[in-house]
Short mmCIF file of C-alpha atoms and ligand atoms in Angstrom, two decimals:
data_model
loop_
_atom_site.label_atom_id
_atom_site.label_comp_id
_atom_site.label_asym_id
_atom_site.label_seq_id
_atom_site.Cartn_x
_atom_site.Cartn_y
_atom_site.Cartn_z
CA MET A 356 -0.06 -0.44 0.01
CA ASN A 357 1.22 3.69 -0.70
CA TYR A 358 1.24 5.44 1.90
CA SER A 359 1.31 9.29 0.56
CA VAL A 360 -2.11 10.50 2.96
CA VAL A 361 -4.19 13.07 1.61
CA ASP A 362 -6.51 13.47 4.09
CA ARG A 363 -6.80 12.74 8.26
CA SER A 364 -9.45 12.52 10.21
CA ASP A 365 -10.56 11.79 13.76
CA VAL A 366 -12.64 9.04 12.51
CA VAL A 367 -13.42 7.98 8.72
CA ILE A 368 -16.91 5.92 8.20
CA VAL A 369 -17.10 3.19 5.83
CA GLY A 370 -20.64 3.31 4.07
CA GLY A 371 -23.63 5.94 4.40
CA GLY A 372 -26.28 4.19 4.92
CA LEU A 373 -28.55 4.09 8.43
CA ALA A 374 -25.30 2.83 10.76
CA GLY A 375 -22.85 5.10 8.80
CA LEU A 376 -25.42 8.60 8.29
CA THR A 377 -26.60 8.28 12.38
CA ALA A 378 -22.62 7.09 13.96
CA ALA A 379 -21.06 10.08 12.28
CA LEU A 380 -23.64 12.13 13.38
CA ASP A 381 -23.22 10.40 17.04
CA LEU A 382 -19.67 11.44 16.71
CA ALA A 383 -19.59 14.89 15.17
CA GLN A 384 -22.39 15.99 17.73
CA ARG A 385 -19.53 14.40 20.20
CA GLY A 386 -16.69 16.84 19.00
CA TRP A 387 -14.75 14.25 16.17
CA GLN A 388 -13.68 14.66 13.22
CA VAL A 389 -15.47 12.92 10.66
CA THR A 390 -14.99 11.33 7.37
CA LEU A 391 -18.32 9.46 5.85
CA VAL A 392 -17.03 7.56 2.17
CA GLU A 393 -20.09 6.33 0.26
CA ARG A 394 -20.15 4.63 -3.22
CA ARG A 395 -23.56 6.39 -4.27
CA HIS A 396 -24.69 10.58 -4.19
CA TYR A 397 -27.65 10.58 -2.16
CA PRO A 398 -30.88 10.84 -2.49
CA PHE A 399 -31.50 7.30 -3.82
CA HIS A 400 -34.02 4.30 -3.59
CA ARG A 401 -32.67 1.00 -1.59
CA VAL A 402 -34.18 -2.24 -1.56
CA CYS A 403 -35.92 -2.23 2.67
CA GLY A 404 -39.18 -2.29 3.46
CA GLU A 405 -39.31 1.11 5.39
CA TYR A 406 -41.15 0.15 8.65
CA VAL A 407 -38.70 1.90 11.43
CA SER A 408 -39.59 0.79 14.96
CA ASN A 409 -40.26 3.43 17.40
CA GLU A 410 -37.21 2.87 19.38
CA VAL A 411 -34.89 4.88 17.49
CA ARG A 412 -37.27 8.35 17.73
CA PRO A 413 -35.41 9.08 21.55
CA TYR A 414 -32.31 8.25 19.93
CA LEU A 415 -33.02 11.08 16.46
CA GLN A 416 -33.70 13.57 18.62
CA ARG A 417 -30.94 13.63 20.55
CA LEU A 418 -29.55 14.15 17.48
CA GLY A 419 -30.94 16.71 16.43
CA ALA A 420 -32.71 14.15 13.30
CA ASP A 421 -36.41 13.56 14.97
CA PRO A 422 -37.66 12.49 11.61
CA ALA A 423 -40.76 14.39 12.06
CA PRO A 424 -40.86 17.01 9.25
CA LEU A 425 -40.85 14.18 6.88
CA ASN A 426 -44.52 13.09 7.56
CA PRO A 427 -43.69 9.56 7.94
CA ALA A 428 -47.04 7.10 8.29
CA ALA A 429 -47.68 6.53 12.18
CA ILE A 430 -47.79 2.77 12.34
CA SER A 431 -49.86 0.70 14.87
CA ARG A 432 -50.98 -2.79 13.78
CA LEU A 433 -49.71 -5.92 12.34
CA LEU A 434 -51.13 -8.31 9.59
CA VAL A 435 -49.96 -11.53 9.05
CA SER A 436 -51.33 -13.55 5.67
CA ALA A 437 -50.66 -17.27 4.81
CA PRO A 438 -49.49 -18.04 1.31
CA GLY A 439 -53.51 -19.68 1.42
CA GLY A 440 -55.25 -15.93 2.84
CA ARG A 441 -54.99 -16.76 6.01
CA THR A 442 -54.71 -13.90 8.60
CA LEU A 443 -53.82 -12.82 12.36
CA THR A 444 -54.13 -9.69 13.52
CA ALA A 445 -51.58 -7.85 16.39
CA ALA A 446 -51.16 -4.33 17.32
CA LEU A 447 -47.70 -3.61 17.84
CA ALA A 448 -47.13 -1.93 21.89
CA LEU A 449 -44.03 -0.08 20.61
CA GLY A 450 -45.03 0.48 16.82
CA GLY A 451 -43.26 2.27 14.37
CA PHE A 452 -42.98 4.41 11.41
CA GLY A 453 -43.03 4.50 7.61
CA ILE A 454 -40.56 6.42 5.33
CA SER A 455 -38.89 6.17 1.96
CA ARG A 456 -34.38 5.48 2.30
CA TYR A 457 -34.67 7.68 -0.13
CA ALA A 458 -36.08 10.97 1.45
CA LEU A 459 -34.35 9.59 5.49
CA ASP A 460 -30.87 8.94 4.19
CA GLU A 461 -31.35 12.47 2.00
CA PHE A 462 -32.66 14.06 5.69
CA LEU A 463 -29.72 12.36 7.29
CA TYR A 464 -26.55 13.59 5.19
CA GLN A 465 -28.30 17.00 5.18
CA ARG A 466 -27.98 17.18 8.98
CA ALA A 467 -24.74 15.79 9.55
CA THR A 468 -23.63 18.27 6.68
CA ALA A 469 -24.88 21.01 8.61
CA ARG A 470 -22.86 19.29 11.66
CA GLY A 471 -19.45 18.71 9.86
CA VAL A 472 -19.09 15.69 8.69
CA THR A 473 -17.14 15.16 5.36
CA PHE A 474 -19.03 13.63 3.43
CA ARG A 475 -16.68 11.58 -0.24
CA LEU A 476 -20.01 11.03 -2.42
CA GLY A 477 -19.18 8.21 -5.24
CA ALA A 478 -16.29 7.23 -3.94
CA THR A 479 -15.49 3.77 -3.29
CA VAL A 480 -13.37 2.02 -0.27
CA THR A 481 -10.81 -0.72 -2.08
CA ASP A 482 -8.69 -0.95 0.81
CA VAL A 483 -8.40 -0.32 4.53
CA GLN A 484 -4.94 -1.49 6.15
CA PHE A 485 -4.03 -1.08 10.26
CA ASP A 486 -0.49 0.11 10.31
CA ALA A 487 0.32 -1.14 14.15
CA ALA A 488 3.05 1.30 14.05
CA ALA A 489 1.67 4.24 13.70
CA ASP A 490 -1.65 3.19 15.73
CA GLU A 491 -3.72 4.25 12.68
CA PHE A 492 -5.36 3.13 9.54
CA ARG A 493 -5.06 3.70 6.38
CA VAL A 494 -7.48 3.50 3.72
CA ALA A 495 -7.27 3.89 -0.37
CA LEU A 496 -9.76 4.61 -2.31
CA ALA A 497 -10.53 3.60 -5.84
CA GLY A 498 -8.30 6.29 -7.88
CA GLY A 499 -5.68 5.92 -5.42
CA GLU A 500 -6.30 8.67 -2.67
CA GLN A 501 -6.08 7.37 0.53
CA LEU A 502 -7.43 8.57 3.98
CA ALA A 503 -5.72 8.02 7.74
CA ALA A 504 -8.10 8.08 11.14
CA ARG A 505 -7.43 6.15 14.24
CA VAL A 506 -10.91 4.61 14.12
CA VAL A 507 -12.44 2.75 11.03
CA LEU A 508 -16.15 2.09 11.25
CA GLY A 509 -17.11 -0.05 9.10
CA ALA A 510 -20.30 0.36 7.93
CA TYR A 511 -20.69 -0.58 4.57
CA GLY A 512 -23.74 -3.36 4.33
CA LYS A 513 -24.85 -6.52 4.44
CA ARG A 514 -21.54 -7.90 1.68
CA ALA A 515 -19.58 -6.00 0.02
CA THR A 516 -15.80 -6.68 -1.48
CA LEU A 517 -14.01 -5.17 1.60
CA ASP A 518 -15.48 -8.40 3.48
CA ARG A 519 -12.93 -10.46 0.64
CA GLN A 520 -10.74 -7.55 1.57
CA LEU A 521 -10.80 -8.61 5.02
CA ASP A 522 -11.37 -12.28 4.79
CA ARG A 523 -14.55 -12.17 6.48
CA ALA A 524 -15.76 -16.05 6.77
CA PHE A 525 -19.30 -15.49 5.86
CA PHE A 526 -17.73 -14.16 2.81
CA ARG A 527 -17.40 -17.67 1.27
CA GLN A 528 -20.68 -19.18 0.82
CA ARG A 529 -22.98 -17.73 -1.00
CA SER A 530 -26.82 -17.09 0.02
CA PRO A 531 -29.74 -17.72 -1.75
CA PHE A 532 -32.08 -14.86 -1.16
CA VAL A 533 -33.00 -11.71 -2.83
CA GLY A 534 -34.63 -8.28 -2.06
CA VAL A 535 -37.44 -7.15 -4.63
CA LYS A 536 -38.71 -3.34 -3.85
CA TYR A 537 -41.33 -0.86 -5.50
CA HIS A 538 -43.19 2.43 -3.94
CA LEU A 539 -47.10 1.91 -4.92
CA ARG A 540 -50.19 4.16 -4.62
CA LEU A 541 -53.06 2.43 -3.51
CA ASP A 542 -55.85 1.91 -1.15
CA PHE A 543 -54.88 0.60 2.60
CA PRO A 544 -55.22 1.36 5.99
CA ALA A 545 -52.32 4.32 6.88
CA ASP A 546 -51.65 2.56 10.51
CA LEU A 547 -51.14 -1.02 9.53
CA ILE A 548 -48.16 -2.90 8.46
CA ALA A 549 -48.93 -6.44 5.96
CA LEU A 550 -46.76 -9.35 5.70
CA HIS A 551 -47.83 -11.76 3.16
CA ASN A 552 -46.68 -14.95 2.68
CA PHE A 553 -46.08 -17.04 -0.39
CA GLU A 554 -44.13 -20.14 -1.22
CA ASP A 555 -39.95 -19.34 -0.39
CA GLY A 556 -40.84 -15.80 0.51
CA TYR A 557 -42.76 -12.81 1.89
CA ALA A 558 -43.77 -9.57 1.32
CA GLY A 559 -43.87 -6.31 3.29
CA LEU A 560 -46.54 -3.33 2.32
CA SER A 561 -47.07 -0.58 4.40
CA ALA A 562 -47.19 3.61 4.45
CA ILE A 563 -44.82 5.61 3.95
CA GLU A 564 -44.70 9.62 3.59
CA ASP A 565 -46.97 11.58 1.09
CA GLY A 566 -49.32 8.75 0.43
CA ARG A 567 -47.43 6.05 -0.82
CA TYR A 568 -46.64 2.44 -0.43
CA CYS A 569 -43.57 0.10 0.26
CA PHE A 570 -44.41 -2.96 -1.03
CA CYS A 571 -40.74 -5.05 -0.62
CA TYR A 572 -40.53 -8.75 -0.68
CA LEU A 573 -37.51 -11.42 0.55
CA THR A 574 -36.89 -15.05 -1.98
CA THR A 575 -35.04 -17.34 -3.04
CA ARG A 576 -32.83 -16.96 -5.73
CA GLU A 577 -34.38 -20.43 -6.89
CA GLN A 578 -37.42 -19.17 -7.22
CA LEU A 579 -36.78 -16.44 -9.52
CA ARG A 580 -34.52 -18.27 -12.33
CA ARG A 581 -37.56 -21.21 -11.94
CA HIS A 582 -40.36 -18.39 -13.11
CA GLY A 583 -37.43 -16.81 -15.25
CA SER A 584 -38.78 -13.10 -14.72
CA ILE A 585 -39.95 -10.82 -11.77
CA PRO A 586 -43.66 -10.52 -13.33
CA ALA A 587 -43.34 -14.08 -13.80
CA LEU A 588 -42.63 -14.37 -10.22
CA GLU A 589 -45.05 -12.22 -8.85
CA ALA A 590 -47.44 -13.81 -11.72
CA GLU A 591 -47.09 -17.40 -10.47
CA VAL A 592 -45.91 -17.43 -7.36
CA LEU A 593 -46.84 -13.89 -4.98
CA GLY A 594 -50.53 -13.75 -6.48
CA ARG A 595 -51.63 -17.11 -5.32
CA ASN A 596 -51.62 -15.32 -2.10
CA PRO A 597 -55.11 -13.51 -2.37
CA HIS A 598 -54.36 -10.28 -0.33
CA LEU A 599 -50.94 -9.88 -2.84
CA GLN A 600 -53.56 -10.94 -6.17
CA ARG A 601 -55.63 -7.79 -4.70
CA VAL A 602 -51.99 -5.50 -4.34
CA PHE A 603 -50.96 -6.07 -7.58
CA ALA A 604 -54.69 -5.29 -9.26
CA GLU A 605 -55.43 -2.57 -7.24
CA SER A 606 -52.45 -0.25 -6.84
CA GLU A 607 -49.83 2.12 -8.96
CA ARG A 608 -46.40 1.64 -9.61
CA LEU A 609 -44.51 4.31 -8.93
CA TYR A 610 -41.60 3.35 -10.75
CA THR A 611 -41.66 1.30 -13.77
CA ALA A 612 -37.83 -0.55 -12.17
CA PRO A 613 -38.33 -1.99 -9.55
CA GLU A 614 -34.95 -2.09 -7.49
CA VAL A 615 -33.32 -5.71 -6.76
CA ILE A 616 -30.79 -6.98 -4.64
CA ASN A 617 -29.49 -10.45 -4.19
CA GLU A 618 -26.83 -12.35 -1.34
CA ILE A 619 -28.75 -11.37 1.41
CA SER A 620 -27.08 -13.69 4.21
CA PHE A 621 -28.23 -13.81 7.52
CA ALA A 622 -25.17 -15.48 8.76
CA PRO A 623 -23.24 -14.66 12.14
CA LYS A 624 -20.66 -12.28 11.50
CA THR A 625 -18.00 -10.61 13.83
CA CYS A 626 -18.53 -6.97 14.37
CA VAL A 627 -14.61 -6.35 14.98
CA GLU A 628 -12.20 -8.05 12.00
CA GLN A 629 -8.52 -6.36 11.12
CA HIS A 630 -9.57 -3.65 14.26
CA VAL A 631 -12.57 -2.18 12.03
CA LEU A 632 -15.16 -2.13 14.34
CA MET A 633 -19.13 -2.85 12.39
CA CYS A 634 -21.70 -1.81 12.05
CA GLY A 635 -25.67 -1.79 10.61
CA ASP A 636 -25.54 -4.92 8.04
CA ALA A 637 -22.02 -5.67 7.91
CA ALA A 638 -21.77 -6.65 12.13
CA GLY A 639 -24.98 -8.56 11.58
CA LEU A 640 -28.31 -8.64 9.42
CA ILE A 641 -31.86 -9.52 11.72
CA THR A 642 -33.96 -11.23 8.91
CA PRO A 643 -36.41 -8.24 7.16
CA LEU A 644 -40.04 -9.80 8.90
CA CYS A 645 -38.91 -8.87 11.88
CA GLY A 646 -38.82 -4.56 10.66
CA ASN A 647 -35.89 -3.89 13.13
CA GLY A 648 -32.91 -3.75 10.71
CA MET A 649 -33.09 0.15 10.99
CA ALA A 650 -33.57 -0.01 14.53
CA MET A 651 -30.96 -2.10 14.85
CA ALA A 652 -28.11 -0.19 12.58
CA MET A 653 -28.79 3.47 14.26
CA HIS A 654 -28.75 1.27 17.52
CA GLY A 655 -25.54 -0.51 16.62
CA ALA A 656 -23.89 3.25 15.39
CA THR A 657 -24.52 4.94 18.99
CA LEU A 658 -23.18 1.68 20.67
CA ALA A 659 -19.56 2.18 18.35
CA ALA A 660 -20.00 6.06 18.20
CA GLY A 661 -19.83 5.61 22.03
CA HIS A 662 -16.96 3.07 23.01
CA THR A 663 -15.42 5.17 19.61
CA ASP A 664 -15.12 8.61 21.85
CA GLY A 665 -13.91 6.56 25.35
CA PHE A 666 -11.04 5.25 22.99
CA LEU A 667 -10.00 9.04 20.77
CA ARG A 668 -9.99 10.51 24.63
CA GLY A 669 -7.45 8.04 25.90
CA GLN A 670 -9.76 6.29 28.50
CA VAL A 671 -9.23 3.01 26.99
CA VAL A 672 -6.71 1.51 25.20
CA ARG A 673 -7.96 0.02 21.41
CA PRO A 674 -7.70 -3.80 23.04
CA ALA A 675 -9.90 -2.51 25.82
CA LEU A 676 -11.93 -0.55 23.14
CA GLU A 677 -12.49 -3.87 20.36
CA THR A 678 -13.17 -6.19 23.28
CA GLY A 679 -15.57 -3.89 25.14
CA TYR A 680 -17.80 -2.80 21.62
CA THR A 681 -18.12 -6.83 21.12
CA ARG A 682 -19.29 -7.58 24.39
CA ASP A 683 -21.89 -4.40 24.08
CA TRP A 684 -22.72 -5.88 20.72
CA GLN A 685 -23.08 -9.12 21.42
CA ARG A 686 -25.27 -8.25 24.79
CA THR A 687 -27.51 -5.55 22.74
CA PHE A 688 -28.62 -7.91 19.40
CA ALA A 689 -27.19 -11.76 19.32
CA GLN A 690 -30.32 -12.88 20.98
CA ARG A 691 -32.78 -10.64 18.61
CA LEU A 692 -30.35 -11.89 15.67
CA GLN A 693 -31.45 -16.05 16.69
CA VAL A 694 -35.05 -15.53 17.57
CA GLY A 695 -34.96 -13.69 13.92
CA ARG A 696 -33.59 -16.49 12.17
CA TRP A 697 -35.82 -18.89 14.31
CA VAL A 698 -38.95 -16.92 13.12
CA GLN A 699 -38.08 -16.90 9.64
CA SER A 700 -38.03 -21.11 9.83
CA LEU A 701 -41.58 -21.15 11.02
CA PHE A 702 -42.55 -19.39 7.75
CA GLY A 703 -40.96 -21.87 5.42
CA GLY A 704 -43.57 -23.82 3.33
CA PRO A 705 -47.20 -22.95 2.66
CA ARG A 706 -48.48 -25.82 4.92
CA LEU A 707 -45.53 -24.88 8.29
CA THR A 708 -46.92 -21.33 7.72
CA ASP A 709 -50.70 -21.82 7.21
CA ALA A 710 -50.73 -24.17 10.55
CA VAL A 711 -48.20 -21.30 12.31
CA ILE A 712 -50.44 -17.97 11.99
CA GLY A 713 -53.90 -20.65 12.43
CA THR A 714 -52.45 -21.33 16.12
CA LEU A 715 -51.19 -17.50 16.75
CA ARG A 716 -54.09 -16.12 15.78
CA TYR A 717 -55.83 -17.75 19.30
CA ALA A 718 -52.43 -17.12 20.98
CA PRO A 719 -52.21 -13.09 21.08
CA GLY A 720 -49.25 -13.12 24.17
CA VAL A 721 -47.09 -15.30 22.12
CA VAL A 722 -47.26 -13.01 19.05
CA ARG A 723 -46.83 -9.75 21.26
CA ALA A 724 -44.04 -12.06 23.00
CA LEU A 725 -41.91 -12.46 19.38
CA VAL A 726 -42.81 -8.94 18.57
CA ARG A 727 -41.15 -8.12 22.05
CA GLN A 728 -37.95 -10.84 21.40
CA THR A 729 -37.62 -9.17 17.71
CA HIS A 730 -37.23 -5.57 18.86
CA GLY A 731 -35.62 -3.92 21.45
CA SER A 732 -36.65 -1.60 23.86
CA ALA A 733 -36.44 2.78 23.40
CA PHE A 734 -32.41 4.05 23.21
C1 FAD B 573 -35.91 -7.17 1.61
C2 FAD B 573 -35.31 -6.48 3.13
C3 FAD B 573 -36.90 -5.55 3.82
C4 FAD B 573 -36.15 -4.89 4.72
N1 FAD B 573 -36.87 -4.21 5.18
C5 FAD B 573 -36.76 -3.59 6.58
C6 FAD B 573 -37.81 -2.94 7.15
O1 FAD B 573 -39.17 -2.90 7.32
N2 FAD B 573 -37.35 -2.22 8.46
C7 FAD B 573 -35.91 -2.28 8.57
O2 FAD B 573 -36.31 -1.82 9.96
N3 FAD B 573 -35.22 -2.68 8.48
C8 FAD B 573 -35.52 -3.64 6.87
N4 FAD B 573 -34.67 -4.61 6.39
C9 FAD B 573 -33.08 -3.90 6.94
C10 FAD B 573 -32.27 -3.18 6.89
O3 FAD B 573 -32.33 -2.63 5.46
C11 FAD B 573 -30.96 -2.74 6.61
O4 FAD B 573 -30.81 -3.78 8.72
C12 FAD B 573 -29.73 -0.92 7.50
O5 FAD B 573 -30.69 -1.22 5.56
C13 FAD B 573 -28.76 -1.98 7.42
O6 FAD B 573 -28.37 -0.09 6.91
P1 FAD B 573 -26.98 0.10 7.22
O7 FAD B 573 -26.49 1.55 7.53
O8 FAD B 573 -25.75 -1.12 7.89
O9 FAD B 573 -26.61 -0.73 5.65
P2 FAD B 573 -26.95 0.08 3.98
O10 FAD B 573 -28.03 0.49 4.68
O11 FAD B 573 -26.72 -1.36 3.08
O12 FAD B 573 -25.90 1.19 3.96
C14 FAD B 573 -24.42 0.63 3.09
C15 FAD B 573 -24.02 1.46 2.36
O13 FAD B 573 -22.49 1.65 2.46
C16 FAD B 573 -21.89 1.74 0.81
N5 FAD B 573 -21.20 1.16 0.64
C17 FAD B 573 -20.81 -0.64 0.56
N6 FAD B 573 -19.14 -1.03 0.16
C18 FAD B 573 -18.64 0.68 0.06
C19 FAD B 573 -17.63 1.00 -0.13
N7 FAD B 573 -16.39 -0.19 -0.13
N8 FAD B 573 -17.62 2.46 -0.80
C20 FAD B 573 -18.42 3.59 0.05
N9 FAD B 573 -19.39 2.96 0.44
C21 FAD B 573 -19.78 1.51 0.47
C22 FAD B 573 -23.38 1.18 0.49
O14 FAD B 573 -23.34 2.13 -1.09
C23 FAD B 573 -24.98 1.70 1.37
O15 FAD B 573 -25.04 3.16 0.81
C24 FAD B 573 -34.97 -5.25 5.49
C25 FAD B 573 -33.67 -5.92 4.61
C26 FAD B 573 -33.75 -6.11 3.06
C27 FAD B 573 -33.39 -6.92 2.60
#
């Protein structure tokens, strides 16, 4: 690696999703110089169900980034349907809000810019090396520029080429899941999040800002391959659920081509890798049916920011920074991730899903407990 450094900060954050943006705001608020590298330009769409648990509200308020000016939808009820159409409903104790990532990420980016965070947009990190002698990182960008920082946060999402460069174990296994997202206009209660199951997958539907709805589903690459195209998959598989058939028949699609991602892995990961503190999906992705990934990304960001702050102030040395962060991260999220994987396994084949929903509809206490186990408290 060439050591000519063009920019030096206290912290470099790789990736500007919710983990990266909130960590940047948090660290800048604590007085640190932060550079965030994001390979895209805001605003942009992402594959995401866009339902955010209310547990993040106090944190966003402390960061001066309450999303209320964006007019998010207030969501307080859950409906789950089996592939054949059988449903269960439940009140959501804490509830959440619906907001597009297009609007939310842009909003946080503007707030972080105003707080003094330096953004490198349209820039890709290609390599991160820890220089033990200098006790700092060298971060290489595509095109040859280099950054230096005492701490690097890896907030680059579920799977990226940097994982290969860091030789992370989960990267060697392929994941069978793909995700698809549209925005829709349709007649549907704005306070309800619906989770409709179909063979080998499930689709979430909930309101976002401006009277629009987010429609997002997870299925397998194999299902998509078998049916040849997204329209065929939707007609031949999703459309067998009568609730989804109604969505397709009665809604207007607000952009022509859907957003699609693949290689969505729920495999356990490590939260410190070669001295880089991972947060958000880079540290671990909860199954989307839990609707908690964004809250976890922000919660992980504040844990990383707090530990980083202590290290930069000289209160702890690097090994204590790394073990302290790992311990806190595991304590906060490990059980949630495990329950999420287990809940997803209940929604496997159509028969099992139908039986589970048929049973749970008469056990509201169990449904409430499952929601509680896959969410955190306000932080
Ligand atoms: C189908 C699906 C539905 C979901 N629905 C919900 C939901 O309804 N509610 C919920 O709470 N969660 C949901 N989630 C989970 C949620 O989307 C994620 O947990 C959350 O977006 C994680 O944020 P993040 O900041 O970790 O990563 P991301 O938002 O993925 O951000 C990572 C960023 O890093 C950038 N990047 C990557 N590599 C580099 C590099 N080398 N250099 C520079 N930049 C780089 C990327 O461009 C990206 O902007 C869903 C997930 C899926 C797959």
